[in-house]
Amino acid sequence: MKTIEVDEELYRYIASHTQHIGESASDILRRMLKFTAGQSPLAAPAASASVKDVPSARSEARPQDRVRAVRELLLSDEYAEQKKAVNRFMLVLSTLYRLDPAAFAEATASLQGRTRVYFAGDEHTLLQNGTHTKPKHVPGTPYWVITNTNTGRKCSMVEHIMLAMQFPQELTEKVCGTI
């Protein structure tokens, strides 16, 4: 097993393609590159994509598309079926990350409480900053978030993120009202 270093942006991009908990970076890359174990690098499919075809970490979605995506989440059966605020909270966070990973990273970087860290790249960091934080992995992201907060605090975290990501105030309030 070899170790390679990648920058934070690339790491987050790779991690955003996780399909199940515990999936290794090697497994994710093999799937993304359609590369199987034991395959000779020369036998790998030729890459025909140019640099401009590679998706960037910064979302290219227009603001109205991002707003539509959040509204569709609120109207979705999956969202409506959630009985617990924490599950709605996690769906909102997953959606916001998917819409703009870089802006999500910026918005969460400064988000912390008086004695707690709210978001981190691993469970251990959150446990170090509070013993009863109940960290959970945010699906489809490289992030963990504390969940042992009241609904008001969850809403305030979502509000901070959405406003930092420049979502309209009225949509932000609507999302918070549904959590």
XYZ file of N, CA, C and O in Angstrom:
716
model
N 0.857 -1.171 0.000
C 0.000 0.000 0.000
C 0.899 1.229 0.000
O 1.752 1.376 0.850
N 0.701 2.116 -0.957
C 1.449 3.358 -1.068
C 0.608 4.494 -0.507
O -0.621 4.443 -0.502
N 1.255 5.538 -0.042
C 0.570 6.719 0.455
C 0.816 7.864 -0.507
O 1.946 8.063 -0.947
N -0.239 8.592 -0.853
C -0.088 9.781 -1.680
C -0.723 10.954 -0.954
O -1.617 10.774 -0.120
N -0.255 12.146 -1.262
C -0.840 13.340 -0.671
C -1.665 14.052 -1.725
O -1.243 14.171 -2.875
N -2.845 14.498 -1.325
C -3.700 15.288 -2.209
C -4.125 16.536 -1.447
O -4.189 16.534 -0.211
N -4.433 17.597 -2.184
C -4.859 18.813 -1.499
C -6.280 18.632 -0.952
O -6.982 17.682 -1.299
N -6.679 19.527 -0.082
C -7.967 19.436 0.606
C -9.141 19.416 -0.374
O -10.088 18.649 -0.211
N -9.074 20.236 -1.396
C -10.161 20.323 -2.370
C -10.348 18.990 -3.103
O -11.472 18.497 -3.243
N -9.258 18.382 -3.527
C -9.323 17.095 -4.210
C -9.812 15.999 -3.255
O -10.632 15.157 -3.624
N -9.343 16.028 -2.018
C -9.791 15.047 -1.031
C -11.309 15.129 -0.848
O -12.007 14.117 -0.849
N -11.816 16.337 -0.701
C -13.262 16.509 -0.501
C -14.046 16.014 -1.725
O -15.119 15.436 -1.593
N -13.499 16.250 -2.914
C -14.161 15.788 -4.130
C -14.236 14.258 -4.144
O -15.285 13.681 -4.404
N -13.123 13.619 -3.845
C -13.097 12.146 -3.819
C -14.057 11.635 -2.742
O -14.872 10.752 -2.981
N -13.982 12.229 -1.549
C -14.833 11.787 -0.439
C -16.315 12.011 -0.735
O -17.169 11.260 -0.253
N -16.631 13.010 -1.535
C -18.039 13.285 -1.851
C -18.655 12.171 -2.703
O -19.861 12.104 -2.846
N -17.818 11.301 -3.251
C -18.308 10.202 -4.067
C -18.410 8.884 -3.284
O -18.588 7.823 -3.869
N -18.316 8.978 -1.964
C -18.463 7.802 -1.115
C -19.874 7.247 -1.269
O -20.847 7.993 -1.221
N -19.988 5.943 -1.452
C -21.302 5.322 -1.588
C -21.742 4.595 -0.330
O -22.922 4.352 -0.145
N -20.801 4.247 0.536
C -21.172 3.610 1.790
C -20.093 3.878 2.833
O -18.935 4.124 2.496
N -20.487 3.852 4.090
C -19.574 4.115 5.183
C -18.470 3.068 5.169
O -18.718 1.883 4.995
N -17.247 3.512 5.338
C -16.115 2.616 5.377
C -15.463 2.381 4.025
O -14.454 1.688 3.940
N -16.030 2.951 2.969
C -15.439 2.784 1.648
C -14.111 3.531 1.599
O -14.026 4.701 1.977
N -13.062 2.865 1.157
C -11.734 3.479 1.131
C -11.579 4.407 -0.064
O -12.306 4.301 -1.060
N -10.605 5.309 0.037
C -10.300 6.214 -1.068
C -9.915 5.403 -2.308
O -10.284 5.755 -3.431
N -9.179 4.308 -2.108
C -8.799 3.456 -3.250
C -10.031 2.890 -3.942
O -10.106 2.868 -5.178
N -11.004 2.420 -3.155
C -12.229 1.870 -3.743
C -12.988 2.939 -4.527
O -13.501 2.679 -5.624
N -13.059 4.138 -3.966
C -13.770 5.241 -4.629
C -13.082 5.570 -5.947
O -13.734 5.691 -6.992
N -11.754 5.715 -5.908
C -11.014 6.046 -7.129
C -11.111 4.936 -8.173
O -11.268 5.214 -9.363
N -11.032 3.685 -7.742
C -11.164 2.577 -8.693
C -12.521 2.656 -9.405
O -12.608 2.451 -10.616
N -13.574 2.910 -8.636
C -14.910 3.003 -9.225
C -14.986 4.198 -10.178
O -15.482 4.086 -11.305
N -14.490 5.349 -9.742
C -14.560 6.555 -10.564
C -13.745 6.409 -11.851
O -14.149 6.899 -12.904
N -12.613 5.735 -11.760
C -11.723 5.574 -12.914
C -12.014 4.309 -13.715
O -11.353 4.041 -14.715
N -12.980 3.511 -13.221
C -13.315 2.230 -13.852
C -12.052 1.369 -13.991
O -11.766 0.798 -15.042
N -11.325 1.276 -12.890
C -10.057 0.554 -12.846
C -10.202 -0.607 -11.886
O -10.593 -0.420 -10.732
N -9.934 -1.821 -12.335
C -10.100 -2.991 -11.480
C -8.748 -3.474 -10.960
O -7.708 -3.227 -11.571
N -8.761 -4.193 -9.836
C -7.542 -4.715 -9.234
C -6.816 -5.607 -10.221
O -7.426 -6.415 -10.912
N -5.488 -5.460 -10.291
C -4.678 -6.288 -11.158
C -4.640 -5.816 -12.601
O -3.901 -6.361 -13.418
N -5.428 -4.809 -12.930
C -5.453 -4.299 -14.301
C -4.174 -3.515 -14.571
O -3.754 -2.708 -13.757
N -3.556 -3.759 -15.699
C -2.351 -3.022 -16.075
C -2.727 -1.579 -16.391
O -3.732 -1.338 -17.060
N -1.951 -0.614 -15.933
C -2.259 0.779 -16.245
C -2.360 1.028 -17.742
O -3.125 1.840 -18.188
N -1.608 0.252 -18.544
C -1.668 0.431 -19.985
C -2.973 -0.097 -20.559
O -3.414 0.327 -21.616
N -3.612 -1.029 -19.841
C -4.859 -1.606 -20.325
C -6.074 -0.796 -19.899
O -7.180 -1.063 -20.313
N -5.831 0.198 -19.061
C -6.951 1.032 -18.610
C -7.516 1.803 -19.788
O -6.798 2.145 -20.716
N -8.830 2.082 -19.768
C -9.430 2.840 -20.858
C -8.708 4.172 -21.029
O -8.371 4.829 -20.056
N -8.490 4.549 -22.265
C -7.818 5.824 -22.535
C -8.688 6.975 -22.085
O -9.893 6.980 -22.316
N -8.064 7.933 -21.439
C -8.804 9.106 -20.977
C -8.983 10.060 -22.142
O -8.025 10.501 -22.745
N -10.219 10.348 -22.482
C -10.472 11.256 -23.588
C -10.959 12.611 -23.103
O -11.214 13.491 -23.893
N -11.104 12.759 -21.801
C -11.593 14.024 -21.264
C -10.478 15.051 -21.256
O -9.344 14.754 -20.963
N -10.838 16.248 -21.596
C -9.865 17.326 -21.504
C -10.014 17.976 -20.140
O -10.968 17.711 -19.404
N -9.109 18.857 -19.805
C -9.144 19.505 -18.498
C -10.455 20.237 -18.289
O -11.014 20.239 -17.212
N -11.003 20.822 -19.346
C -12.251 21.580 -19.188
C -13.440 20.668 -18.872
O -14.460 21.120 -18.388
N -13.311 19.348 -19.156
C -14.398 18.404 -18.890
C -14.428 17.924 -17.449
O -15.414 17.355 -17.005
N -13.350 18.133 -16.708
C -13.278 17.650 -15.345
C -14.109 18.577 -14.465
O -13.929 19.784 -14.482
N -15.048 18.027 -13.686
C -15.871 18.892 -12.848
C -15.030 19.571 -11.783
O -14.134 18.978 -11.212
N -15.335 20.829 -11.548
C -14.606 21.556 -10.515
C -15.309 21.384 -9.189
O -16.478 21.027 -9.141
N -14.598 21.647 -8.103
C -15.206 21.541 -6.785
C -16.226 22.646 -6.583
O -17.187 22.494 -5.867
N -16.026 23.794 -7.228
C -16.978 24.899 -7.127
C -18.115 24.623 -8.094
O -17.906 24.423 -9.270
N -19.313 24.576 -7.586
C -20.469 24.238 -8.401
C -20.685 25.271 -9.494
O -20.520 26.460 -9.286
N -21.063 24.798 -10.661
C -21.355 25.680 -11.776
C -22.857 25.990 -11.824
O -23.306 26.662 -12.736
N -23.617 25.465 -10.892
C -25.060 25.656 -10.905
C -25.405 27.128 -10.728
O -24.810 27.835 -9.937
N -26.378 27.572 -11.495
C -26.833 28.953 -11.375
C -27.612 29.089 -10.082
O -28.179 28.114 -9.585
N -27.684 30.308 -9.547
C -28.400 30.511 -8.270
C -29.839 29.998 -8.301
O -30.285 29.372 -7.347
N -30.561 30.212 -9.410
C -31.948 29.744 -9.453
C -32.027 28.220 -9.473
O -32.978 27.647 -8.963
N -31.025 27.544 -10.029
C -30.999 26.082 -10.008
C -30.769 25.572 -8.588
O -31.351 24.568 -8.181
N -29.913 26.259 -7.847
C -29.644 25.876 -6.458
C -30.910 26.063 -5.622
O -31.247 25.214 -4.803
N -31.598 27.175 -5.832
C -32.845 27.440 -5.101
C -33.878 26.369 -5.448
O -34.540 25.829 -4.563
N -33.979 26.037 -6.717
C -34.936 25.005 -7.146
C -34.610 23.665 -6.494
O -35.507 22.955 -6.040
N -33.338 23.329 -6.426
C -32.930 22.052 -5.827
C -33.325 21.983 -4.352
O -33.793 20.947 -3.880
N -33.174 23.078 -3.631
C -33.555 23.096 -2.212
C -35.070 23.006 -2.084
O -35.589 22.265 -1.239
N -35.795 23.719 -2.930
C -37.267 23.639 -2.895
C -37.742 22.227 -3.214
O -38.682 21.726 -2.600
N -37.089 21.581 -4.184
C -37.455 20.202 -4.529
C -37.194 19.261 -3.360
O -37.964 18.333 -3.133
N -36.108 19.507 -2.619
C -35.852 18.690 -1.430
C -37.009 18.814 -0.452
O -37.505 17.815 0.064
N -37.441 20.051 -0.185
C -38.522 20.277 0.783
C -39.820 19.610 0.357
O -40.627 19.213 1.204
N -40.027 19.477 -0.946
C -41.255 18.863 -1.468
C -41.129 17.361 -1.692
O -42.112 16.694 -2.006
N -39.931 16.829 -1.523
C -39.698 15.413 -1.831
C -40.346 14.483 -0.813
O -40.522 14.823 0.356
N -40.679 13.286 -1.272
C -41.224 12.257 -0.392
C -40.202 11.874 0.672
O -40.556 11.668 1.832
N -38.933 11.780 0.264
C -37.877 11.391 1.201
C -37.830 12.360 2.388
O -37.743 11.935 3.532
N -37.930 13.642 2.107
C -37.891 14.648 3.176
C -39.155 14.570 4.034
O -39.093 14.596 5.255
N -40.294 14.426 3.376
C -41.574 14.370 4.092
C -41.674 13.143 4.994
O -42.337 13.180 6.029
N -41.000 12.062 4.615
C -41.071 10.825 5.390
C -40.222 10.861 6.660
O -40.380 9.994 7.522
N -39.364 11.836 6.781
C -38.487 11.914 7.953
C -39.290 12.368 9.172
O -39.886 13.440 9.164
N -39.276 11.552 10.194
C -40.037 11.863 11.408
C -39.208 12.651 12.422
O -39.752 13.287 13.302
N -37.885 12.584 12.307
C -37.011 13.232 13.286
C -36.313 14.442 12.680
O -35.874 14.412 11.527
N -36.191 15.489 13.493
C -35.516 16.710 13.054
C -34.085 16.424 12.621
O -33.604 16.997 11.634
N -33.401 15.528 13.325
C -32.007 15.238 12.988
C -31.889 14.655 11.583
O -30.938 14.964 10.848
N -32.854 13.849 11.152
C -32.811 13.276 9.812
C -33.073 14.331 8.736
O -32.441 14.315 7.677
N -33.993 15.263 9.013
C -34.233 16.364 8.071
C -32.998 17.261 8.001
O -32.580 17.693 6.926
N -32.390 17.509 9.146
C -31.158 18.296 9.245
C -30.063 17.682 8.367
O -29.401 18.374 7.580
N -29.882 16.370 8.463
C -28.842 15.685 7.696
C -29.130 15.753 6.190
O -28.215 15.944 5.389
N -30.393 15.620 5.799
C -30.749 15.724 4.378
C -30.457 17.117 3.837
O -29.959 17.270 2.714
N -30.770 18.140 4.629
C -30.495 19.514 4.208
C -28.993 19.715 4.041
O -28.539 20.257 3.029
N -28.204 19.258 5.020
C -26.750 19.416 4.925
C -26.193 18.697 3.699
O -25.352 19.246 2.977
N -26.649 17.480 3.447
C -26.191 16.721 2.271
C -26.490 17.473 0.978
O -25.656 17.549 0.075
N -27.683 18.027 0.900
C -28.094 18.756 -0.300
C -27.259 20.015 -0.487
O -26.794 20.298 -1.596
N -27.052 20.766 0.581
C -26.261 21.990 0.476
C -24.836 21.680 0.027
O -24.271 22.370 -0.820
N -24.255 20.614 0.571
C -22.902 20.230 0.169
C -22.872 19.856 -1.318
O -21.994 20.292 -2.059
N -23.837 19.060 -1.746
C -23.875 18.606 -3.139
C -23.992 19.791 -4.099
O -23.395 19.792 -5.172
N -24.716 20.822 -3.706
C -24.920 21.976 -4.582
C -23.666 22.821 -4.755
O -23.463 23.416 -5.810
N -22.834 22.884 -3.724
C -21.612 23.705 -3.825
C -20.640 23.315 -2.714
O -20.620 23.925 -1.651
N -19.835 22.277 -2.955
C -18.918 21.794 -1.917
C -17.963 22.862 -1.386
O -17.709 22.919 -0.192
N -17.447 23.706 -2.257
C -16.480 24.721 -1.815
C -17.146 25.767 -0.922
O -16.600 26.142 0.117
N -18.323 26.229 -1.307
C -19.028 27.219 -0.497
C -19.466 26.604 0.840
O -19.441 27.273 1.876
N -19.856 25.333 0.812
C -20.225 24.633 2.041
C -19.019 24.573 2.981
O -19.138 24.828 4.180
N -17.854 24.255 2.423
C -16.623 24.176 3.224
C -16.316 25.522 3.860
O -15.970 25.602 5.047
N -16.445 26.588 3.090
C -16.192 27.931 3.622
C -17.179 28.271 4.737
O -16.804 28.840 5.758
N -18.440 27.933 4.524
C -19.489 28.273 5.494
C -19.331 27.509 6.803
O -19.615 28.044 7.874
N -18.879 26.272 6.730
C -18.766 25.466 7.950
C -17.445 25.679 8.682
O -17.343 25.361 9.855
N -16.456 26.212 7.984
C -15.130 26.387 8.591
C -15.169 27.280 9.832
O -14.454 27.040 10.803
N -16.003 28.293 9.801
C -16.059 29.241 10.922
C -17.206 28.954 11.887
O -17.423 29.694 12.836
N -17.930 27.887 11.651
C -19.128 27.595 12.444
C -18.786 26.747 13.654
O -18.455 25.571 13.527
N -18.821 27.351 14.817
C -18.597 26.613 16.058
C -19.262 27.346 17.212
O -19.564 28.522 17.122
N -19.488 26.599 18.254
C -20.117 27.168 19.440
C -19.076 27.690 20.406
O -17.884 27.742 20.108
N -19.533 28.083 21.565
C -18.639 28.623 22.587
C -17.625 27.579 23.034
O -16.457 27.869 23.227
N -18.086 26.328 23.186
C -17.186 25.268 23.657
C -17.136 24.068 22.711
O -16.403 23.128 22.975
N -17.897 24.084 21.643
C -17.982 22.930 20.750
C -17.605 23.288 19.319
O -17.846 24.388 18.856
N -17.058 22.300 18.636
C -16.850 22.372 17.199
C -18.049 21.653 16.590
O -18.394 20.561 17.024
N -18.708 22.257 15.617
C -19.907 21.660 15.040
C -19.629 20.723 13.865
O -20.297 19.719 13.695
N -18.662 21.086 13.011
C -18.343 20.290 11.822
C -16.871 19.922 11.835
O -16.030 20.716 12.240
N -16.579 18.721 11.344
C -15.183 18.281 11.230
C -15.095 17.211 10.154
O -16.112 16.675 9.701
N -13.875 16.896 9.788
C -13.643 15.875 8.777
C -13.646 14.461 9.339
O -13.579 13.498 8.595
N -13.726 14.358 10.684
C -13.745 13.030 11.296
C -14.472 13.088 12.640
O -14.587 14.139 13.257
N -14.930 11.941 13.055
C -15.687 11.814 14.302
C -14.832 12.170 15.514
O -15.295 12.825 16.451
N -13.579 11.765 15.497
C -12.680 11.962 16.629
C -12.545 13.440 17.011
O -12.568 13.788 18.196
N -12.423 14.306 16.026
C -12.296 15.749 16.293
C -13.503 16.267 17.062
O -13.369 17.053 17.998
N -14.693 15.817 16.672
C -15.907 16.272 17.356
C -15.990 15.724 18.775
O -16.438 16.412 19.686
N -15.545 14.493 18.962
C -15.571 13.898 20.300
C -14.562 14.568 21.229
O -14.794 14.645 22.437
N -13.475 15.076 20.683
C -12.473 15.780 21.494
C -13.013 17.095 22.030
O -12.550 17.583 23.042
N -13.984 17.667 21.328
C -14.520 18.972 21.701
C -15.882 18.876 22.376
O -16.673 19.814 22.324
N -16.166 17.756 22.996
C -17.420 17.567 23.709
C -17.717 16.083 23.821
O -17.687 15.381 22.816
N -18.012 15.623 25.009
C -18.176 14.184 25.209
C -19.546 13.660 24.786
O -19.686 12.480 24.490
N -20.552 14.503 24.751
C -21.907 14.045 24.425
C -22.410 14.721 23.157
O -23.528 15.225 23.106
N -21.593 14.720 22.111
C -21.942 15.447 20.890
C -22.737 14.616 19.891
O -23.348 15.157 18.992
N -22.705 13.291 20.024
C -23.377 12.365 19.103
C -23.050 12.701 17.644
O -23.933 13.004 16.846
N -21.765 12.634 17.268
C -21.398 12.951 15.883
C -21.982 11.956 14.893
O -22.070 10.763 15.181
N -22.402 12.475 13.745
C -22.894 11.629 12.654
C -22.234 12.085 11.366
O -21.994 13.270 11.164
N -22.000 11.112 10.493
C -21.453 11.423 9.179
C -22.557 12.007 8.306
O -23.656 11.455 8.250
N -22.281 13.119 7.640
C -23.247 13.720 6.721
C -23.143 12.945 5.400
O -22.104 12.980 4.749
N -24.202 12.214 5.016
C -24.150 11.356 3.827
C -23.724 12.116 2.565
O -24.148 13.237 2.325
N -22.837 11.476 1.807
C -22.393 12.060 0.549
C -21.382 13.185 0.688
O -21.117 13.905 -0.261
N -20.834 13.339 1.897
C -19.867 14.408 2.142
C -18.693 13.841 2.938
O -18.802 12.768 3.524
N -17.616 14.600 3.033
C -16.511 14.182 3.898
C -16.679 14.708 5.324
O -15.759 14.620 6.121
N -17.841 15.242 5.656
C -18.057 15.901 6.939
C -18.768 15.034 7.967
O -19.592 14.195 7.630
N -18.459 15.348 9.215
C -19.184 14.852 10.378
C -19.759 16.083 11.060
O -19.169 17.161 11.022
N -20.915 15.926 11.703
C -21.557 17.033 12.396
C -22.059 16.544 13.750
O -22.417 15.372 13.892
N -22.057 17.434 14.729
C -22.632 17.044 16.019
C -24.151 17.085 15.892
O -24.705 17.929 15.187
N -24.824 16.166 16.538
C -26.287 16.116 16.440
C -26.972 16.234 17.791
O -28.189 16.256 17.861
N -26.182 16.293 18.857
C -26.774 16.412 20.186
C -26.989 17.888 20.529
O -26.446 18.415 21.480
N -27.764 18.537 19.673
C -28.144 19.933 19.897
C -29.654 20.007 19.727
O -30.258 19.146 19.075
N -30.248 21.039 20.281
C -31.694 21.177 20.112
C -32.010 21.634 18.685
O -31.129 22.028 17.930
N -33.271 21.553 18.321
C -33.681 21.886 16.957
C -33.354 23.335 16.623
O -32.951 23.644 15.499
N -33.476 24.217 17.585
C -33.135 25.622 17.360
C -31.678 25.796 16.948
O -31.366 26.583 16.046
N -30.775 25.076 17.604
C -29.348 25.158 17.258
C -29.111 24.565 15.868
O -28.336 25.096 15.088
N -29.785 23.460 15.553
C -29.651 22.875 14.213
C -30.098 23.893 13.163
O -29.440 24.073 12.131
N -31.218 24.556 13.432
C -31.717 25.576 12.502
C -30.728 26.726 12.372
O -30.508 27.240 11.269
N -30.130 27.123 13.471
C -29.179 28.228 13.395
C -27.938 27.841 12.601
O -27.380 28.651 11.865
N -27.521 26.581 12.669
C -26.393 26.117 11.855
C -26.767 26.144 10.368
O -25.993 26.630 9.538
N -27.962 25.642 10.044
C -28.419 25.638 8.653
C -28.554 27.076 8.146
O -28.139 27.394 7.023
N -29.106 27.938 8.971
C -29.263 29.349 8.577
C -27.900 29.966 8.262
O -27.722 30.634 7.232
N -26.923 29.753 9.130
C -25.581 30.290 8.909
C -25.010 29.796 7.581
O -24.477 30.582 6.789
N -25.126 28.501 7.328
C -24.573 27.914 6.106
C -25.285 28.459 4.868
O -24.644 28.884 3.905
N -26.621 28.457 4.895
C -27.367 28.902 3.722
C -27.118 30.372 3.409
O -26.955 30.736 2.241
N -27.069 31.204 4.425
C -26.818 32.629 4.173
C -25.393 32.845 3.675
O -25.152 33.651 2.773
N -24.438 32.101 4.230
C -23.056 32.195 3.752
C -22.949 31.719 2.304
O -22.117 32.221 1.538
N -23.793 30.768 1.927
C -23.808 30.269 0.551
C -24.683 31.147 -0.343
O -24.900 30.826 -1.502
N -25.191 32.240 0.193
C -25.957 33.254 -0.520
C -27.307 32.765 -1.035
O -27.751 33.138 -2.115
N -27.968 31.937 -0.228
C -29.345 31.573 -0.531
C -30.235 32.711 -0.061
O -29.895 33.425 0.895
N -31.395 32.891 -0.700
C -32.307 33.957 -0.268
C -32.783 33.752 1.176
O -32.991 32.610 1.606
N -32.955 34.846 1.879
C -33.389 34.819 3.280
C -34.703 34.059 3.442
O -34.845 33.250 4.356
N -35.664 34.301 2.541
C -36.984 33.653 2.689
C -36.898 32.140 2.516
O -37.589 31.399 3.209
N -36.040 31.668 1.623
C -35.863 30.227 1.462
C -35.162 29.644 2.688
O -35.536 28.574 3.173
N -34.191 30.359 3.190
C -33.475 29.917 4.398
C -34.458 29.767 5.557
O -34.437 28.760 6.265
N -35.333 30.737 5.727
C -36.338 30.675 6.800
C -37.293 29.509 6.595
O -37.682 28.835 7.551
N -37.664 29.271 5.335
C -38.577 28.160 5.048
C -37.932 26.817 5.402
O -38.552 25.953 6.008
N -36.668 26.651 5.018
C -35.952 25.415 5.342
C -35.878 25.233 6.843
O -36.187 24.166 7.371
N -35.484 26.286 7.545
C -35.373 26.204 9.006
C -36.724 25.885 9.648
O -36.774 25.156 10.632
N -37.782 26.392 9.075
C -39.116 26.123 9.596
C -39.567 24.693 9.425
O -40.490 24.235 10.103
N -38.905 23.952 8.517
C -39.309 22.565 8.283
C -38.470 21.576 9.101
O -38.835 20.408 9.180
N -37.364 22.033 9.625
C -36.495 21.129 10.390
C -37.160 20.841 11.717
O -37.297 19.761 12.148
